[in-house]
Coordinates of C-alpha atoms and ligand atoms in Angstrom, one line a residue:
M589 CA 0.1 -24.9 -7.0
N590 CA 2.5 -27.8 -7.7
K591 CA 4.5 -26.4 -10.6
K592 CA 6.2 -23.1 -10.6
P593 CA 3.7 -20.4 -11.6
N594 CA 3.8 -18.3 -14.8
L595 CA 3.7 -14.6 -13.9
A596 CA 2.6 -11.4 -15.6
V597 CA 3.5 -7.9 -14.5
V598 CA 1.1 -5.3 -15.9
G599 CA 2.6 -1.8 -15.5
A600 CA 6.1 -3.3 -15.5
T601 CA 7.7 0.0 -16.6
G602 CA 6.3 2.0 -13.7
L603 CA 7.5 2.7 -10.2
V604 CA 5.4 0.0 -8.5
G605 CA 6.0 -2.5 -11.3
S606 CA 9.8 -2.1 -11.3
T607 CA 9.9 -2.3 -7.5
L608 CA 7.7 -5.4 -7.7
L609 CA 10.4 -7.0 -9.9
K610 CA 13.0 -6.1 -7.4
V611 CA 11.0 -7.7 -4.6
L612 CA 10.3 -10.8 -6.6
E613 CA 14.0 -11.2 -7.1
E614 CA 15.0 -10.5 -3.5
R615 CA 12.5 -12.9 -2.1
N616 CA 13.4 -15.5 -4.7
F617 CA 9.8 -15.9 -5.8
P618 CA 9.5 -19.1 -7.8
F619 CA 8.3 -18.7 -11.4
D620 CA 8.6 -20.5 -14.8
N621 CA 7.6 -17.9 -17.4
L622 CA 7.4 -14.2 -16.9
Y623 CA 5.5 -11.7 -19.1
F624 CA 5.9 -7.9 -19.0
M625 CA 3.0 -5.6 -20.1
A626 CA 2.5 -1.9 -20.2
S627 CA 0.9 0.7 -22.5
A628 CA 1.6 0.9 -26.3
K629 CA 4.2 3.6 -25.5
S630 CA 6.5 1.0 -23.9
A631 CA 5.9 -1.9 -26.3
G632 CA 9.3 -3.3 -27.4
K633 CA 11.2 -1.9 -24.4
R634 CA 13.6 -4.5 -22.8
I635 CA 13.7 -5.2 -19.1
A636 CA 16.5 -7.3 -17.5
F637 CA 15.3 -9.7 -14.8
K638 CA 17.5 -12.3 -13.1
G639 CA 20.1 -12.3 -15.8
K640 CA 17.6 -12.6 -18.7
E641 CA 16.1 -10.0 -21.0
Y642 CA 12.4 -9.7 -21.5
V643 CA 10.5 -7.6 -24.1
V644 CA 7.6 -5.5 -22.8
E645 CA 4.4 -6.1 -24.7
E646 CA 1.4 -3.8 -25.1
L647 CA -1.5 -4.8 -22.8
T648 CA -4.5 -5.9 -25.0
E649 CA -7.6 -8.0 -24.6
N650 CA -5.5 -11.0 -25.9
S651 CA -2.7 -10.6 -23.5
F652 CA -4.1 -13.2 -21.1
D653 CA -4.6 -16.0 -23.7
K654 CA -1.2 -17.2 -22.6
P655 CA -0.7 -19.8 -19.8
I656 CA -0.4 -17.3 -16.9
D657 CA -1.2 -18.2 -13.3
I658 CA -0.7 -14.9 -11.4
A659 CA -0.9 -11.4 -12.8
F660 CA 0.3 -8.4 -10.8
F661 CA -1.5 -5.2 -11.9
S662 CA -0.1 -1.7 -11.2
A663 CA -1.2 0.3 -14.2
G664 CA -3.9 2.5 -12.7
G665 CA -7.6 2.1 -11.9
S666 CA -9.1 2.2 -15.3
T667 CA -6.7 -0.5 -16.7
S668 CA -7.5 -2.7 -13.7
M669 CA -11.2 -2.1 -14.1
K670 CA -11.1 -3.2 -17.7
F671 CA -8.5 -5.9 -17.8
A672 CA -8.6 -7.6 -14.4
P673 CA -11.9 -9.3 -15.2
I674 CA -10.6 -10.5 -18.5
A675 CA -7.6 -12.1 -16.9
A676 CA -9.7 -13.6 -14.1
S677 CA -12.1 -15.1 -16.7
K678 CA -9.1 -17.1 -18.1
G679 CA -8.4 -18.6 -14.7
I680 CA -5.6 -16.2 -13.8
V681 CA -5.5 -14.8 -10.2
V682 CA -5.0 -11.1 -10.4
V683 CA -3.2 -9.3 -7.5
D684 CA -4.4 -5.7 -8.1
N685 CA -2.7 -2.7 -6.8
S686 CA -5.3 -0.1 -7.9
S687 CA -8.4 1.1 -6.1
A688 CA -10.7 -0.3 -8.8
W689 CA -11.8 -3.5 -7.0
R690 CA -11.0 -2.9 -3.4
M691 CA -14.5 -2.3 -2.1
D692 CA -16.2 -5.0 -4.2
P693 CA -17.7 -7.4 -1.7
K694 CA -16.6 -10.3 -4.0
V695 CA -13.0 -9.2 -3.8
P696 CA -10.8 -9.9 -0.8
L697 CA -8.7 -6.9 0.4
V698 CA -5.6 -8.3 2.0
V699 CA -2.7 -7.3 4.2
P700 CA -0.9 -10.6 4.8
E701 CA 0.0 -9.9 8.5
V702 CA -3.6 -9.0 9.2
N703 CA -6.1 -11.1 7.2
P704 CA -4.2 -13.8 5.2
Q705 CA -7.2 -16.1 5.4
D706 CA -9.1 -13.8 3.1
V707 CA -7.1 -14.9 0.0
S708 CA -8.9 -18.2 0.1
W709 CA -12.3 -16.9 -1.0
N710 CA -11.0 -15.0 -4.1
N711 CA -12.9 -15.2 -7.4
G712 CA -9.8 -14.4 -9.5
I713 CA -9.1 -10.9 -8.2
I714 CA -7.4 -10.0 -4.9
A715 CA -7.0 -6.4 -4.0
N716 CA -4.0 -4.8 -2.4
P717 CA -5.1 -1.9 -0.2
N718 CA -4.0 1.7 -0.5
C719 CA -0.5 2.3 0.7
S720 CA -1.6 4.5 3.6
T721 CA -4.1 1.9 4.7
I722 CA -1.6 -1.0 4.5
Q723 CA 0.9 0.6 6.9
A724 CA -1.8 1.5 9.4
M725 CA -3.4 -1.9 9.5
V726 CA -0.1 -3.7 10.5
P727 CA 0.0 -2.1 14.0
L728 CA -3.7 -1.5 14.4
K729 CA -4.8 -5.1 14.0
P730 CA -3.1 -6.4 17.2
L731 CA -4.3 -3.4 19.1
H732 CA -7.9 -3.8 17.8
D733 CA -7.8 -7.5 18.8
K734 CA -6.7 -6.7 22.3
Y735 CA -8.4 -3.4 23.2
K736 CA -11.1 -2.9 20.6
I737 CA -10.8 0.3 18.7
R738 CA -13.8 2.7 18.8
R739 CA -12.5 5.7 16.8
I740 CA -9.5 6.5 14.6
I741 CA -8.1 9.8 13.4
F742 CA -5.7 9.4 10.6
S743 CA -3.4 12.3 9.6
T744 CA -0.9 11.5 6.8
Y745 CA 2.3 13.0 5.5
Q746 CA 2.6 11.2 2.1
A747 CA 5.7 11.0 -0.1
V748 CA 5.7 12.1 -3.8
S749 CA 6.6 8.5 -4.9
G750 CA 3.0 7.7 -4.3
S751 CA 2.2 9.7 -7.4
G752 CA 4.5 7.6 -9.6
L753 CA 7.4 8.8 -11.7
K754 CA 5.5 12.1 -12.3
G755 CA 5.4 13.0 -8.6
I756 CA 9.2 12.4 -8.2
Q757 CA 9.8 14.6 -11.2
D758 CA 7.7 17.4 -9.8
L759 CA 9.6 17.5 -6.5
K760 CA 13.0 17.1 -8.1
E761 CA 12.4 19.9 -10.6
G762 CA 10.7 22.0 -7.9
L763 CA 13.7 21.7 -5.6
A764 CA 15.8 23.0 -8.5
G765 CA 13.5 26.0 -8.8
N766 CA 11.4 24.8 -11.6
D767 CA 7.8 24.1 -10.6
I768 CA 6.5 21.9 -13.5
M769 CA 3.3 20.8 -11.7
K770 CA 2.8 17.7 -13.8
A771 CA 1.5 15.7 -10.8
Y772 CA 0.0 18.3 -8.6
P773 CA -2.1 21.5 -9.0
H774 CA 0.4 23.5 -6.8
P775 CA 4.2 23.4 -6.4
I776 CA 5.1 20.5 -4.1
A777 CA 8.6 21.8 -3.2
G778 CA 8.2 23.9 0.0
N779 CA 4.4 23.1 0.4
C780 CA 2.2 20.6 2.1
L781 CA -0.8 19.8 -0.1
P782 CA -4.0 18.7 1.8
H783 CA -5.2 17.1 -1.4
I784 CA -4.5 13.5 -2.6
D785 CA -6.6 12.1 -5.4
S786 CA -9.8 14.0 -6.3
F787 CA -12.3 15.8 -4.1
L788 CA -15.7 14.2 -3.4
E789 CA -19.2 15.7 -2.6
N790 CA -18.6 15.4 1.1
G791 CA -15.5 17.5 1.0
Y792 CA -13.2 14.6 1.6
T793 CA -10.7 13.4 -1.0
K794 CA -10.9 9.9 -2.5
E795 CA -7.6 9.0 -0.7
E796 CA -9.2 9.9 2.7
M797 CA -12.3 7.8 1.9
K798 CA -10.0 4.9 0.8
M799 CA -8.4 4.9 4.2
I800 CA -11.8 5.0 6.0
D801 CA -13.6 2.4 3.9
E802 CA -10.7 0.0 3.5
T803 CA -9.9 0.0 7.2
K804 CA -13.5 -1.1 8.0
K805 CA -13.3 -3.9 5.4
I806 CA -9.9 -5.2 6.5
L807 CA -10.6 -5.2 10.2
G808 CA -14.1 -6.6 9.4
D809 CA -15.8 -3.9 11.6
D810 CA -18.3 -1.4 10.1
S811 CA -19.0 0.1 13.5
L812 CA -15.5 1.7 13.6
R813 CA -15.7 5.5 13.6
I814 CA -12.9 6.9 11.4
T815 CA -11.9 10.2 10.0
A816 CA -8.8 11.1 7.9
T817 CA -6.8 14.0 6.5
T818 CA -4.3 13.0 3.8
V819 CA -1.5 15.4 2.9
R820 CA 1.2 15.2 0.2
V821 CA 4.5 16.5 1.6
P822 CA 7.9 17.3 -0.1
V823 CA 9.4 13.9 0.8
F824 CA 10.6 11.5 -1.9
D825 CA 10.0 8.1 -0.2
S826 CA 7.9 6.6 2.7
H827 CA 4.6 7.8 4.1
S828 CA 4.4 9.0 7.7
E829 CA 1.1 8.9 9.6
S830 CA -0.1 10.3 12.9
I831 CA -2.7 7.8 14.2
N832 CA -4.9 8.8 17.1
L833 CA -6.9 5.9 18.6
E834 CA -9.7 5.6 21.1
F835 CA -10.2 2.1 22.6
E836 CA -13.2 0.5 24.3
K837 CA -10.9 -1.1 26.9
P838 CA -8.3 0.4 29.1
F839 CA -4.7 -0.3 28.3
D840 CA -1.2 -0.3 29.8
L841 CA 1.3 1.7 27.8
E842 CA 4.2 -0.7 28.4
E843 CA 1.9 -3.5 27.4
V844 CA 1.0 -1.7 24.1
K845 CA 4.7 -1.3 23.3
S846 CA 5.4 -5.0 24.1
L847 CA 2.5 -6.1 22.0
L848 CA 3.6 -4.0 19.0
K849 CA 7.2 -5.2 19.4
A850 CA 6.0 -8.8 19.1
S851 CA 3.6 -8.2 16.2
P852 CA 4.4 -9.5 12.7
G853 CA 5.8 -6.8 10.4
C854 CA 6.1 -4.2 13.2
V855 CA 9.3 -2.5 14.4
V856 CA 9.1 -0.2 17.4
Q857 CA 11.5 2.8 17.3
D858 CA 10.8 4.8 20.4
D859 CA 13.6 6.1 22.5
L860 CA 13.0 9.8 23.3
A861 CA 16.1 10.3 25.3
N862 CA 18.2 9.6 22.2
N863 CA 15.8 11.3 19.7
V864 CA 14.8 7.9 18.2
Y865 CA 11.5 7.8 16.3
P866 CA 10.8 6.5 12.7
L867 CA 12.0 8.7 9.9
A868 CA 11.0 8.5 6.2
R869 CA 14.5 8.5 4.8
E870 CA 15.7 5.7 7.1
V871 CA 12.6 3.6 6.5
A872 CA 12.9 3.9 2.7
G873 CA 13.9 0.5 1.1
K874 CA 12.6 -1.5 4.1
D875 CA 9.6 -3.9 4.3
Q876 CA 8.4 -3.5 7.8
V877 CA 6.2 -0.8 9.4
F878 CA 8.0 1.4 11.9
I879 CA 6.2 2.7 15.0
G880 CA 7.2 5.4 17.5
R881 CA 6.0 8.3 19.7
I882 CA 3.8 5.8 21.4
R883 CA 2.0 7.8 24.0
R884 CA -1.3 8.3 25.8
D885 CA -3.8 10.8 24.4
E886 CA -4.6 12.4 27.7
S887 CA -7.7 14.2 26.4
V888 CA -9.9 11.1 26.4
E889 CA -10.3 8.0 28.5
N890 CA -8.6 5.2 26.5
G891 CA -6.7 7.3 23.9
L892 CA -3.4 6.5 22.2
N893 CA -1.2 8.3 19.7
L894 CA 1.2 6.6 17.3
W895 CA 3.6 7.8 14.6
V896 CA 3.8 5.2 11.9
V897 CA 6.2 5.2 8.9
A898 CA 6.6 2.7 6.0
D899 CA 8.0 2.6 2.5
N900 CA 4.9 3.3 0.5
I901 CA 6.1 1.6 -2.7
R902 CA 7.5 -1.5 -1.0
K903 CA 5.2 -2.4 2.0
G904 CA 2.6 0.0 0.7
A905 CA 2.4 -1.7 -2.8
A906 CA 5.0 -4.1 -4.2
T907 CA 6.0 -6.1 -1.1
N908 CA 2.4 -6.5 0.0
A909 CA 1.4 -7.8 -3.4
V910 CA 4.3 -10.3 -3.5
Q911 CA 3.4 -11.4 0.1
I912 CA -0.2 -12.0 -1.2
A913 CA 1.2 -14.1 -4.1
E914 CA 3.3 -16.1 -1.6
L915 CA 0.1 -17.0 0.3
L916 CA -1.4 -18.1 -3.1
I917 CA 1.4 -20.6 -3.9
K918 CA 1.7 -21.9 -0.3
Ligands
NAP59 P1 3.8 5.0 -12.8 O1 5.2 5.0 -12.4 O2 3.3 6.2 -13.5 O3 3.6 3.7 -13.8 C1 2.4 3.5 -14.5 C2 2.5 2.1 -15.2 O4 1.2 1.8 -15.7 C3 3.5 2.1 -16.3 O5 4.1 0.9 -16.4 C4 2.6 2.4 -17.5 O6 3.1 2.0 -18.7 C5 1.4 1.6 -17.1 N1 0.2 2.0 -17.9 C6 -0.4 3.2 -17.9 N2 -1.5 3.2 -18.7 C7 -1.6 2.0 -19.2 C8 -2.5 1.3 -20.1 N3 -3.5 2.0 -20.6 N4 -2.2 0.0 -20.4 C9 -1.2 -0.6 -19.9 N5 -0.3 -0.1 -19.0 C10 -0.5 1.2 -18.7 O7 2.8 4.7 -11.6 P2 3.1 3.8 -10.4 O8 3.5 4.6 -9.2 O9 3.9 2.6 -10.7 O10 1.6 3.3 -10.0 C11 0.9 2.5 -10.9 C12 -0.5 2.2 -10.3 O11 -0.3 1.4 -9.1 C13 -1.3 3.4 -9.8 O12 -2.0 4.0 -10.8 C14 -2.1 2.9 -8.7 O13 -3.3 2.3 -9.2 C15 -1.3 1.7 -8.2 N6 -0.6 2.2 -6.9 C16 -1.0 1.6 -5.8 C17 -0.4 1.9 -4.6 C18 -0.9 1.3 -3.4 O14 -1.1 1.9 -2.5 N7 -1.3 0.0 -3.4 C19 0.6 2.8 -4.5 C20 1.1 3.4 -5.7 C21 0.4 3.1 -6.9 P3 3.9 3.0 -19.7 O15 5.3 3.1 -19.2 O16 3.8 2.2 -21.0 O17 3.2 4.2 -19.7
3JM60 C1 -2.4 5.2 -5.7 O1 -6.0 5.3 -12.1 C2 -5.4 6.2 -11.5 O2 -5.6 7.4 -11.7 C3 -4.5 5.7 -10.4 C4 -4.7 6.4 -9.2 C5 -3.8 5.9 -8.0 C6 -4.4 5.0 -7.1 C7 -5.7 4.3 -7.4 O3 -6.7 4.9 -7.2 O4 -5.6 3.2 -7.8 C8 -2.6 6.4 -7.8 C9 -1.8 6.1 -6.7 C10 -3.6 4.7 -5.9 C11 -4.2 3.8 -4.9 O5 -3.4 3.0 -4.4 O6 -5.4 3.9 -4.6

């Protein structure tokens, strides 16, 4: 792209959309024109960005008749399902934050630290993986390259911000003694809910299957054996994950730590003597993936345990999408 791109932000009034604007500004992402879209409910709302005011327009089938180069979508799966192909048919590249297109074989699924080369074969839609998948892939890629992962057990502790503004409201109100349950079927304050997104025939949730399927696609390895339990916890920001790995090859623990320290996007925080390990509240607002409690799983031959924390709305959604756009304009 020679000229500065024209951008659209679909879902601009939401949690991911507003964080995306913050990230675009922080990273000084170049643009000429900028368009904000949301549902009819928000049409006419004003949003300030870089010292200028923009008016939010209702997303319609004609929204993409304008000269737009890159459109960021974070307005739910059904909106992406319907409108991303319309945008793509007009020559726009869509960076989609929803799960709608992730497993389509014609759509690249990209974590810039892991598989940046995949943006090149897009047909107008590039998918951002699920927040829990993104933060796992950043440390797992260098480990897979070096020791070849055989099996993964994901156990997640996910923040309420992953459910958008409604999730935050549920926890805030719940902590004040008022369980409104707008986002969840049970009170989230004081509970851990082993239930994210809907349940499927096999007893897993959709969120769990997203982690399993997306990991295989991003690492390009269908032979990986993976299981997942995803849990919503009463934490506002940042997802935490326990990741148990079994490798084909033996490893040296110090070498694993050095490898992670040197890997793009990874920060190792692992100093047991001083009670140092990644914490959700400290990680909130940051763009890297934080890794600690790095230790051998002594119950199997080449087993490793990790504790992995990242800001689910930044690296898990907005920052990853902006990094994808940065690859596009490079
Ligand atoms: P949110 O705070 O509830 O915001 C939803 C946004 O979508 C709002 O801007 C809303 O506009 C807009 N919207 C809803 N229905 C629409 C429609 N029919 N047409 C146009 N705009 C519509 O939710 P969020 O946390 O920002 O998440 C938004 C989406 O991003 C999620 O649904 C999910 O698909 C995706 N997401 C992805 C990740 C990830 O892991 N990559 C993480 C979180 C979320 P109004 O204000 O007008 O209602
Ligand atoms: C994260 O359409 C919807 O109901 C949105 C659900 C949703 C998703 C999704 O499936 O796109 C909420 C929060 C995600 C995601 O990243 O997969």
